[in-house]
PDB file of C-alpha atoms in Angstrom:
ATOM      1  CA  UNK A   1     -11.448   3.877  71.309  1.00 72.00           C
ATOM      2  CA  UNK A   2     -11.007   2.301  67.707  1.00 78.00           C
ATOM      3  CA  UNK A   3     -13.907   2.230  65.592  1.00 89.00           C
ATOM      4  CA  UNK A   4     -14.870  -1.771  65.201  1.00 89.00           C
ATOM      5  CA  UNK A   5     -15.944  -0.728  61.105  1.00 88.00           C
ATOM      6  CA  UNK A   6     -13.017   0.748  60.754  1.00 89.00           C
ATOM      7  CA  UNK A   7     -10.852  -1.883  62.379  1.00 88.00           C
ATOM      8  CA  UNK A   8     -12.580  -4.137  60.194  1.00 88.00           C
ATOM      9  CA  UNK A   9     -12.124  -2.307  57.058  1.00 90.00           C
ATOM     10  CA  UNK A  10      -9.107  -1.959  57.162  1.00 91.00           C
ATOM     11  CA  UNK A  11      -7.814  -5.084  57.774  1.00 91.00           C
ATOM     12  CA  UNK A  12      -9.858  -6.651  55.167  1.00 93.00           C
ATOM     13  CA  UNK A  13      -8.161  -3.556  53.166  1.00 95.00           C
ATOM     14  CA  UNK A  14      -4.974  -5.356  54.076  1.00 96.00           C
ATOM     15  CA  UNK A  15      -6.029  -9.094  53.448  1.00 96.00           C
ATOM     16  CA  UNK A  16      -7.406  -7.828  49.992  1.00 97.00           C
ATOM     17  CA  UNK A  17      -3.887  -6.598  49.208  1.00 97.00           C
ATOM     18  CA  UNK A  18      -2.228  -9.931  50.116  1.00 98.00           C
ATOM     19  CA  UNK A  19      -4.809 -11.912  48.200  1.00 98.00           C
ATOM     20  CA  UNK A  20      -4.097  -9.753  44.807  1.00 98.00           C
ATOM     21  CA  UNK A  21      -0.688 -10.222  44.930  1.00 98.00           C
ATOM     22  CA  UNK A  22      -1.067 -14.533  45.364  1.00 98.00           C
ATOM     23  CA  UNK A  23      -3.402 -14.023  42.809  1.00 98.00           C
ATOM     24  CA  UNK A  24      -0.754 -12.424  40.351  1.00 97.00           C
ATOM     25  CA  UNK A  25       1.821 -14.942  39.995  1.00 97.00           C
ATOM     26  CA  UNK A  26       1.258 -18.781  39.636  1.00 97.00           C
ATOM     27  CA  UNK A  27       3.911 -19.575  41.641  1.00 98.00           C
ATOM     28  CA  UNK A  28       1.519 -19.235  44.743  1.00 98.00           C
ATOM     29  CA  UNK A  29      -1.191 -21.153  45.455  1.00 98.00           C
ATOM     30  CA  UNK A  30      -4.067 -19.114  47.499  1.00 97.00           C
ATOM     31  CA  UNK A  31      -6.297 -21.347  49.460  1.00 96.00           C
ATOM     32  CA  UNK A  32      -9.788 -20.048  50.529  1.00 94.00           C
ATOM     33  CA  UNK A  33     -11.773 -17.199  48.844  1.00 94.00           C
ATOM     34  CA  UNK A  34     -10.475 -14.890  46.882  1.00 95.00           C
ATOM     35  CA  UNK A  35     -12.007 -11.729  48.298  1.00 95.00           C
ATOM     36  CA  UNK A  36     -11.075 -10.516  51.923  1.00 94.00           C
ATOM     37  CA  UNK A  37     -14.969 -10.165  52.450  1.00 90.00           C
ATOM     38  CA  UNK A  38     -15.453 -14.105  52.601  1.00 81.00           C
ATOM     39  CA  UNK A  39     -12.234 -14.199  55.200  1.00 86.00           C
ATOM     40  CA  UNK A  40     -11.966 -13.576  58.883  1.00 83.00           C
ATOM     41  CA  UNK A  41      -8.583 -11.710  58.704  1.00 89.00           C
ATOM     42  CA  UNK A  42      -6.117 -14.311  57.207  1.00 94.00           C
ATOM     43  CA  UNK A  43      -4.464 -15.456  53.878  1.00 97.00           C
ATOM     44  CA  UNK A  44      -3.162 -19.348  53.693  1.00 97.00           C
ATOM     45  CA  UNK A  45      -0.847 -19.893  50.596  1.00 98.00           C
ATOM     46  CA  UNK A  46       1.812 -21.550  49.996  1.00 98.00           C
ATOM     47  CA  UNK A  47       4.718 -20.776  47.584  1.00 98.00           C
ATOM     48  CA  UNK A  48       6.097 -23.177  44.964  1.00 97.00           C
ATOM     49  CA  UNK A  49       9.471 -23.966  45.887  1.00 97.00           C
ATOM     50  CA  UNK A  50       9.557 -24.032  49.621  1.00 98.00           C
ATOM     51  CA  UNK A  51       8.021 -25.552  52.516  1.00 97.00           C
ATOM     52  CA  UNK A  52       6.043 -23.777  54.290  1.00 98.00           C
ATOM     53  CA  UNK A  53       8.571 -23.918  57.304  1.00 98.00           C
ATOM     54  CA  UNK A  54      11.361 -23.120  54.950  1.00 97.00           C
ATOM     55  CA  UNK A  55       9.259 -19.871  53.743  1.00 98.00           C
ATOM     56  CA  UNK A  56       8.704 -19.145  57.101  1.00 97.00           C
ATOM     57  CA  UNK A  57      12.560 -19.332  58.148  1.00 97.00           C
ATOM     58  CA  UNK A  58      13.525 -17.520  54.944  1.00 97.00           C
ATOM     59  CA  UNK A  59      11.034 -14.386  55.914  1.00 98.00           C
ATOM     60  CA  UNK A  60      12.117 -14.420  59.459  1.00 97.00           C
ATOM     61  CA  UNK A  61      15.737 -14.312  59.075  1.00 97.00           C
ATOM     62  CA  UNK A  62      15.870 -12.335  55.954  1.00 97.00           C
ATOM     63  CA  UNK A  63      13.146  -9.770  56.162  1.00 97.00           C
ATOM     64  CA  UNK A  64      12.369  -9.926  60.106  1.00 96.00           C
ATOM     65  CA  UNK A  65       8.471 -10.955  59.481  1.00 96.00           C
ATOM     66  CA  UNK A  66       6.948 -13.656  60.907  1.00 95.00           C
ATOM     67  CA  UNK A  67       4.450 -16.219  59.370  1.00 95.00           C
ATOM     68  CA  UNK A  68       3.327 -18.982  60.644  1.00 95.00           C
ATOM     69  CA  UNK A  69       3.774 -22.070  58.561  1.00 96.00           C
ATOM     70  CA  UNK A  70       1.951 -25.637  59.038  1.00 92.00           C
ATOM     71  CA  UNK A  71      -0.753 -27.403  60.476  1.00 94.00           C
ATOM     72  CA  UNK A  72      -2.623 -24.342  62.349  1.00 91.00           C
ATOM     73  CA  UNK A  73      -3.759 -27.172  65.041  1.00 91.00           C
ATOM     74  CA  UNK A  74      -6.097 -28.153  62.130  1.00 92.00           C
ATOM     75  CA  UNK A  75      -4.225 -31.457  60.334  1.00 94.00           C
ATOM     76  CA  UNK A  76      -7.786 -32.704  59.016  1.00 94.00           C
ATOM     77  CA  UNK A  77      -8.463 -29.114  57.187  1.00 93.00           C
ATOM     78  CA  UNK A  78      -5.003 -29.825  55.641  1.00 93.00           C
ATOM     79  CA  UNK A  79      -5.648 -33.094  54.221  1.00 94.00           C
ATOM     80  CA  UNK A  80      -8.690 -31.696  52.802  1.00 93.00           C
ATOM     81  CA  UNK A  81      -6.814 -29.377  51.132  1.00 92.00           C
ATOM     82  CA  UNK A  82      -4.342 -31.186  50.048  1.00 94.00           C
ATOM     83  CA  UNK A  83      -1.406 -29.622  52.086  1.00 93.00           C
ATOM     84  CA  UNK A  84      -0.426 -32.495  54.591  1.00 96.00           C
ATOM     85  CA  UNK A  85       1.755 -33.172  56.524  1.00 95.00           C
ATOM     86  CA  UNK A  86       3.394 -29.686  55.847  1.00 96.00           C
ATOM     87  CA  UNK A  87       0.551 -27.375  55.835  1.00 96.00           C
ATOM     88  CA  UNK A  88       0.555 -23.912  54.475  1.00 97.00           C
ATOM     89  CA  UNK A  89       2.110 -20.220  55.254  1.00 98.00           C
ATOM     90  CA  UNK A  90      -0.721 -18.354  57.348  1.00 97.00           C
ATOM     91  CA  UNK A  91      -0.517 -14.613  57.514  1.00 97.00           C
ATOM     92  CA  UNK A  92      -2.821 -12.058  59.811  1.00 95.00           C
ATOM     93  CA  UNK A  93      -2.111  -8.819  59.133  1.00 94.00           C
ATOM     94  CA  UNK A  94      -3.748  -6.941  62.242  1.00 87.00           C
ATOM     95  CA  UNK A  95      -4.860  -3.327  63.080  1.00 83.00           C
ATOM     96  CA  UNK A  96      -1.671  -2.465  64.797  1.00 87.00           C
ATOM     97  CA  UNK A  97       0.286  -3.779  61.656  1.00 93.00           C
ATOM     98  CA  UNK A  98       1.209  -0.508  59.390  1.00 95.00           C
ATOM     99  CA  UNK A  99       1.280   0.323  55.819  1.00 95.00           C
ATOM    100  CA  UNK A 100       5.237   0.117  55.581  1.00 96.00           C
ATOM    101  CA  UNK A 101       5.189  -3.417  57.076  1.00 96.00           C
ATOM    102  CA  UNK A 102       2.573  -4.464  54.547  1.00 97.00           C
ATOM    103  CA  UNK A 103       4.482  -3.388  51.588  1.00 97.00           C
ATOM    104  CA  UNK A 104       7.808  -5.009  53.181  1.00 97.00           C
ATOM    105  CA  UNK A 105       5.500  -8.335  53.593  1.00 98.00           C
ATOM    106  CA  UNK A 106       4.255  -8.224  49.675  1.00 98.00           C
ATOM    107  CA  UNK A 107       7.561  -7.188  48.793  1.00 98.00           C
ATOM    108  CA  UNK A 108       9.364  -9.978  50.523  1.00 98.00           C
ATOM    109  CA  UNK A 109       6.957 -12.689  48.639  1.00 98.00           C
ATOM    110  CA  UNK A 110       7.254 -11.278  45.942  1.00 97.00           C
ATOM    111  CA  UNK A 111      10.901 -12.084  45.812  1.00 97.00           C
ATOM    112  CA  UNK A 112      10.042 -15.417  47.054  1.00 97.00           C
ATOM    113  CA  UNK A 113       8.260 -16.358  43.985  1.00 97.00           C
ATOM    114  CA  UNK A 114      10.433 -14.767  41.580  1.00 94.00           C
TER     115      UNK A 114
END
């Protein structure tokens, strides 16, 4: 019964927000486009300072959210980008996810990269 525009908006609403936040502080490093348009529903960063599996570990346990960091099953994307062997952070905010667990999300990188 969900409208597939609508599903898609606002996701890519969501995506959009995640992506202006990486884009504010150079301590991330935003890989792919920077418009949610040109994505398929996920942002790949990674955050100076921590692994990707240390990020990952540091938003489960401290802010119950969960990433996932590394390879993605795609190694030879990663050495293309640069990020091998330890990949990048992944996040996919969904339909189901809600505003409140967005803003806990941007808040919790936030404080990552301060």
């Amino acid at each position: 019964q969900h409208d597939p525009a609508q599903t898609l908006a606002r996701g890519q609403a969501m995506v959009q927000k995640i992506i202006d936040l990486l884009l504010t502080n150079p301590k991330f490093t935003l890989y792919g486009p920077k418009t949610a348009s040109g994505r398929v529903g996920t942002v790949s960063f990674n955050i100076e300072g921590y692994s990707p599996q240390e990020a990952g570990s540091v938003l489960d346990e401290s802010f119950q959210i969960a990433i996932r960091p590394g390879l993605h099953c795609s190694p030879y994307a990663h050495r293309g980008l640069g990020t091998f062997p330890d990949g990048a952070i992944r996040v996919s905010p969904g339909h189901f996810n809600t505003d409140e667990q967005l803003a806990t999300l941007l808040d919790a990188l936030q404080q990552l990269a301060s």
